[in-house]
Short mmCIF file of C-alpha atoms and ligand atoms in Angstrom, two decimals:
data_model
loop_
_atom_site.label_atom_id
_atom_site.label_comp_id
_atom_site.label_asym_id
_atom_site.label_seq_id
_atom_site.Cartn_x
_atom_site.Cartn_y
_atom_site.Cartn_z
CA MET A 20 104.99 129.04 0.35
CA ALA A 21 102.01 129.52 -2.03
CA ARG A 22 99.27 131.50 -0.50
CA ARG A 23 96.19 129.03 0.36
CA LYS A 24 92.97 129.58 -1.47
CA LYS A 25 90.00 131.16 0.14
CA VAL A 26 87.01 129.00 -0.61
CA TYR A 27 84.26 131.07 1.21
CA GLU A 28 83.93 133.98 3.49
CA GLY A 29 80.79 134.08 5.61
CA LYS A 30 79.65 136.10 8.55
CA ALA A 31 81.53 134.24 11.30
CA LYS A 32 84.14 132.15 9.36
CA ILE A 33 86.48 131.92 6.30
CA LEU A 34 86.96 128.69 4.79
CA TYR A 35 90.34 127.77 2.99
CA GLU A 36 91.51 124.86 1.03
CA GLY A 37 92.96 122.20 3.36
CA PRO A 38 96.29 120.51 3.11
CA GLU A 39 94.68 117.29 1.71
CA PRO A 40 91.83 116.74 -0.76
CA GLY A 41 88.59 116.46 1.18
CA THR A 42 89.62 118.80 3.86
CA LEU A 43 89.01 122.45 4.70
CA ILE A 44 90.56 124.96 7.11
CA GLN A 45 88.02 126.88 9.03
CA TYR A 46 89.11 130.30 10.42
CA PHE A 47 86.89 131.78 13.05
CA LYS A 48 86.51 135.67 12.72
CA ASP A 49 85.74 137.93 15.60
CA ASP A 50 82.48 139.57 13.80
CA ALA A 51 79.44 139.29 15.87
CA ILE A 52 76.62 137.91 13.84
CA PRO A 53 74.53 141.04 13.11
CA ALA A 54 70.82 140.83 13.87
CA VAL A 55 68.68 141.52 10.70
CA ASN A 56 69.37 144.99 9.54
CA GLN A 57 71.91 145.73 11.95
CA PRO A 58 75.71 146.43 11.13
CA SER A 59 78.04 143.65 12.31
CA ALA A 60 80.45 144.72 15.11
CA ALA A 61 83.49 142.72 15.87
CA VAL A 62 83.75 141.22 19.38
CA GLU A 63 87.29 140.91 20.42
CA GLY A 64 88.36 137.37 21.14
CA LYS A 65 85.05 135.71 20.00
CA GLY A 66 86.71 133.81 17.07
CA VAL A 67 89.32 132.36 19.54
CA LEU A 68 86.68 131.09 21.96
CA ASN A 69 84.21 129.84 19.35
CA ASN A 70 87.24 127.85 17.70
CA ARG A 71 87.82 126.39 21.20
CA LEU A 72 84.14 125.60 22.15
CA SER A 73 83.43 124.14 18.64
CA GLU A 74 86.46 122.00 19.14
CA PHE A 75 85.30 120.96 22.59
CA PHE A 76 81.79 119.98 21.54
CA MET A 77 82.72 118.38 18.15
CA SER A 78 85.47 116.34 19.53
CA GLY A 79 83.16 115.26 22.52
CA LEU A 80 80.48 114.14 19.98
CA ASN A 81 83.31 112.29 17.84
CA GLY A 82 84.08 110.49 21.06
CA ILE A 83 80.60 109.20 21.59
CA GLY A 84 80.26 108.04 17.99
CA VAL A 85 78.28 111.07 16.72
CA PRO A 86 80.10 111.94 13.40
CA THR A 87 81.14 115.50 12.86
CA HIS A 88 83.40 117.14 10.24
CA PHE A 89 86.01 118.16 13.20
CA ILE A 90 89.41 116.70 12.56
CA ARG A 91 91.79 118.85 14.84
CA ARG A 92 92.48 122.42 15.97
CA LEU A 93 95.27 123.87 14.15
CA ASN A 94 95.96 127.04 16.15
CA MET A 95 94.06 129.82 18.12
CA ARG A 96 91.66 130.63 15.25
CA GLU A 97 91.78 127.79 12.80
CA GLN A 98 90.75 124.01 12.75
CA LEU A 99 91.04 121.36 10.19
CA VAL A 100 87.65 119.86 9.16
CA ARG A 101 86.32 117.37 6.58
CA MET A 102 84.87 119.03 3.50
CA CYS A 103 81.28 118.35 3.06
CA GLU A 104 78.47 119.03 0.52
CA MET A 105 76.26 121.18 2.70
CA VAL A 106 72.69 120.24 3.19
CA PRO A 107 71.17 123.88 2.73
CA LEU A 108 69.34 123.66 5.97
CA GLU A 109 69.52 125.14 9.44
CA VAL A 110 68.16 122.23 11.70
CA VAL A 111 66.89 123.80 15.03
CA VAL A 112 66.19 121.69 18.23
CA ARG A 113 64.23 123.26 20.95
CA ASN A 114 63.83 122.16 24.44
CA PHE A 115 62.48 125.32 25.97
CA ALA A 116 60.27 127.99 24.29
CA ALA A 117 62.07 131.18 23.26
CA GLY A 118 62.50 133.53 20.33
CA GLY A 119 60.45 132.65 17.17
CA LEU A 120 58.52 129.77 18.69
CA SER A 121 57.22 132.07 21.50
CA LYS A 122 56.41 134.78 18.99
CA ARG A 123 54.81 132.53 16.49
CA LEU A 124 52.66 130.43 18.88
CA GLY A 125 52.25 132.64 21.76
CA ILE A 126 54.04 130.26 24.10
CA PRO A 127 55.71 132.02 27.19
CA GLU A 128 59.54 132.19 26.87
CA GLY A 129 61.14 129.71 29.29
CA MET A 130 58.44 127.20 29.24
CA GLY A 131 59.50 123.55 29.05
CA LEU A 132 58.45 121.91 25.77
CA PRO A 133 56.77 118.39 26.10
CA ARG A 134 59.60 116.79 24.06
CA PRO A 135 62.41 118.34 21.98
CA ILE A 136 60.88 119.89 18.77
CA VAL A 137 63.08 119.70 15.53
CA GLU A 138 62.40 122.56 12.92
CA TYR A 139 64.09 123.35 9.59
CA TYR A 140 64.91 126.64 8.01
CA TYR A 141 65.93 126.92 4.46
CA LYS A 142 69.57 128.46 4.54
CA ASP A 143 69.16 131.45 2.30
CA GLU A 144 70.20 134.74 3.69
CA LYS A 145 68.40 136.72 0.94
CA LEU A 146 65.02 134.99 1.79
CA GLY A 147 65.75 135.50 5.44
CA ASN A 148 66.27 131.85 6.13
CA PRO A 149 62.50 130.92 6.01
CA MET A 150 61.06 127.88 7.87
CA VAL A 151 60.22 124.99 5.74
CA SER A 152 58.63 121.53 6.29
CA GLU A 153 59.75 118.10 5.38
CA GLU A 154 57.44 118.40 2.52
CA HIS A 155 59.24 121.35 1.13
CA ILE A 156 62.64 119.78 1.79
CA VAL A 157 61.84 116.49 -0.03
CA ALA A 158 59.89 118.11 -2.79
CA PHE A 159 62.62 120.46 -3.75
CA GLY A 160 65.31 117.65 -3.29
CA TRP A 161 67.29 119.42 -0.55
CA ALA A 162 67.22 116.02 1.22
CA ASN A 163 65.18 112.67 0.85
CA GLN A 164 63.16 111.08 3.59
CA GLN A 165 65.90 108.82 4.61
CA ASP A 166 68.25 111.84 5.05
CA LEU A 167 65.66 113.40 7.17
CA ASP A 168 65.25 110.50 9.33
CA ASP A 169 68.98 110.50 9.77
CA ILE A 170 69.10 114.26 10.35
CA VAL A 171 66.67 114.03 13.16
CA ALA A 172 68.48 111.17 14.81
CA LEU A 173 71.82 113.04 14.59
CA ALA A 174 70.24 116.24 15.89
CA LEU A 175 68.56 114.39 18.85
CA ARG A 176 71.90 112.75 19.76
CA VAL A 177 73.63 116.18 19.54
CA ASN A 178 70.76 117.70 21.71
CA ASP A 179 71.10 114.87 24.40
CA PHE A 180 74.99 115.38 24.66
CA MET A 181 74.82 119.12 24.60
CA SER A 182 72.09 119.45 27.07
CA GLY A 183 74.14 117.20 29.38
CA VAL A 184 77.27 119.04 29.02
CA MET A 185 75.65 122.31 29.73
CA MET A 186 73.55 121.16 32.63
CA GLY A 187 76.86 119.98 34.13
CA VAL A 188 78.16 123.64 34.12
CA GLY A 189 74.74 125.22 35.25
CA VAL A 190 73.61 126.22 31.95
CA ARG A 191 70.34 125.34 30.23
CA LEU A 192 70.32 124.53 26.49
CA MET A 193 67.05 126.29 25.43
CA ASP A 194 67.65 125.62 21.71
CA PHE A 195 70.34 125.36 19.22
CA ARG A 196 70.79 125.14 15.33
CA LEU A 197 72.92 122.66 13.52
CA GLU A 198 74.08 122.36 9.82
CA VAL A 199 74.83 118.82 8.38
CA GLY A 200 76.82 117.98 5.44
CA ARG A 201 77.29 114.90 3.21
CA ILE A 202 80.56 113.02 2.96
CA TRP A 203 81.13 109.93 0.68
CA GLU A 204 83.03 106.84 1.71
CA GLY A 205 83.15 104.95 -1.48
CA ASP A 206 79.74 104.54 -2.73
CA PHE A 207 78.36 105.25 0.73
CA MET A 208 77.02 108.66 1.58
CA ARG A 209 76.96 109.61 5.20
CA LEU A 210 75.46 112.78 6.96
CA ILE A 211 77.72 114.44 9.58
CA VAL A 212 77.57 117.45 11.80
CA ALA A 213 79.32 120.26 10.10
CA ASP A 214 79.63 124.18 10.58
CA GLU A 215 80.16 124.94 14.30
CA ILE A 216 78.72 124.42 17.73
CA SER A 217 79.22 127.49 19.75
CA PRO A 218 77.21 130.26 21.54
CA ASP A 219 76.36 131.66 18.27
CA SER A 220 74.45 128.61 17.32
CA CYS A 221 72.94 128.03 20.78
CA ARG A 222 70.61 129.92 23.10
CA LEU A 223 71.90 129.37 26.60
CA TRP A 224 70.28 130.43 29.88
CA ASP A 225 72.11 130.65 33.25
CA LEU A 226 70.98 128.52 36.11
CA ARG A 227 73.57 129.29 38.72
CA GLY A 228 72.80 131.42 41.67
CA LEU A 229 68.98 131.19 41.29
CA GLU A 230 68.50 129.81 44.79
CA ALA A 231 69.81 133.06 46.33
CA PRO A 232 67.68 136.22 46.26
CA ASP A 233 69.36 139.24 44.50
CA ARG A 234 70.33 142.34 46.39
CA GLU A 235 66.70 143.85 46.41
CA GLY A 236 65.56 140.58 47.91
CA GLN A 237 63.76 139.50 44.56
CA GLN A 238 63.96 135.76 43.69
CA ARG A 239 66.13 135.37 40.57
CA GLU A 240 64.52 134.10 37.42
CA PRO A 241 66.64 132.12 34.82
CA GLY A 242 67.60 134.11 31.94
CA PRO A 243 70.30 134.55 29.27
CA LEU A 244 73.84 133.56 30.19
CA ASN A 245 75.90 136.80 30.40
CA ASP A 246 79.16 137.24 28.63
CA VAL A 247 78.48 133.89 27.21
CA TYR A 248 81.56 133.26 25.24
CA THR A 249 83.97 133.76 27.85
CA GLU A 250 81.78 132.59 30.57
CA LEU A 251 81.02 129.20 28.94
CA ALA A 252 84.66 128.79 27.95
CA ARG A 253 85.58 129.43 31.60
CA ARG A 254 82.89 126.93 33.00
CA LEU A 255 83.99 124.19 30.47
CA GLY A 256 87.65 124.93 31.28
CA VAL A 257 88.53 125.78 27.53
CA LEU A 258 89.56 129.33 28.11
CA PRO A 259 92.87 130.39 26.64
CA SER A 260 94.54 132.39 29.29
CA ASN A 261 94.98 135.70 27.20
CA VAL A 262 91.27 136.03 26.07
CA THR A 263 89.12 138.02 28.72
CA HIS A 264 86.13 139.60 27.51
CA THR A 265 83.24 139.34 24.74
CA LEU A 266 79.51 140.13 24.51
CA LYS A 267 76.12 138.83 23.76
CA PRO A 268 75.43 135.87 21.31
CA THR A 269 73.02 136.06 18.56
CA LEU A 270 69.65 134.38 19.19
CA ILE A 271 68.26 131.86 16.96
CA ASN A 272 65.10 133.40 15.28
P1 LIG B 9 77.46 131.99 6.87
O1 LIG B 9 77.42 133.42 6.87
O2 LIG B 9 77.05 131.45 5.42
O3 LIG B 9 76.49 131.17 7.93
P2 LIG B 9 79.89 131.10 8.17
O4 LIG B 9 80.57 132.42 8.31
O5 LIG B 9 79.20 130.41 9.35
O6 LIG B 9 78.82 131.34 6.89
O7 LIG B 9 80.66 130.21 7.38
C1 LIG B 9 80.74 128.90 7.18
C2 LIG B 9 80.19 128.42 5.90
O8 LIG B 9 80.73 127.30 5.65
C3 LIG B 9 78.71 128.22 5.99
O9 LIG B 9 77.94 128.59 4.73
C4 LIG B 9 78.52 126.64 6.17
O10 LIG B 9 77.49 126.08 5.48
C5 LIG B 9 79.82 126.14 5.49
N1 LIG B 9 80.35 124.89 6.07
C6 LIG B 9 80.46 124.63 7.29
N2 LIG B 9 81.15 123.45 7.62
C7 LIG B 9 81.52 122.97 6.40
C8 LIG B 9 82.12 121.78 5.69
N3 LIG B 9 82.55 120.88 6.51
N4 LIG B 9 82.29 121.69 4.38
C9 LIG B 9 81.91 122.73 3.71
N5 LIG B 9 81.28 123.77 4.06
C10 LIG B 9 81.03 123.93 5.32
MG1 LIG B 10 77.13 130.45 9.80
#
């Protein structure tokens, strides 16, 4: 059999040419996404779990009519997806203040936002993925106003679905990031959810066990979900039996 062609290797995944035109194979690596200026370390089993988790969320979205690139999982680390022309943005949806929003605006971490807030970051590693406005996006031709309306609608539908699923397992979806891509059906272009939805793209806080005081009698505060890959996979019932441990997720800036 001929060796398949590698199309791209990023921090978290490798893309290979798919078996049919218009498809790609996404291979999920174990590498942790490094914080800025930090070396990346492998987290054993992370790729296997993110493959399962992204499958779980994307197939759930497909099932409620939110279009995604996910076609099917191929094996422990790979899934077949529709090839897209990526919009060079990271679309962030925030439900609770945390990370960069808290830093920039001085809003306490954990504070509920009056409504979900959508932000855009230009996906360019060398520039540090800078935050951009709709003005920049339209002026530089990364997307037009109609695309942006579609992207916001997609992002909010994903947010509703993801928030609900997480809530069902005692997890609060603080914020998450999405990448969207274009596919063509004849003359028509559609924007769909691409890349991955996993603990690497979501900031998750644990809401379980807050009622009971801890050993020192202190009331527990909500905080980041520990051992997030394994714990989330376990709560959602998608844990493959032979993967046991992993570590922290990367936070959205
Ligand atoms: P990066 O380090 O650039 O974030 P990743 O390791 O996350 O890379 O690899 C995924 C890459 O593939 C990203 O650049 C992402 O934009 C791109 N990608 C994700 N889904 C698709 C798709 N369906 N079609 C084409 N490219 C995609
Ligand atoms: Mg990525």
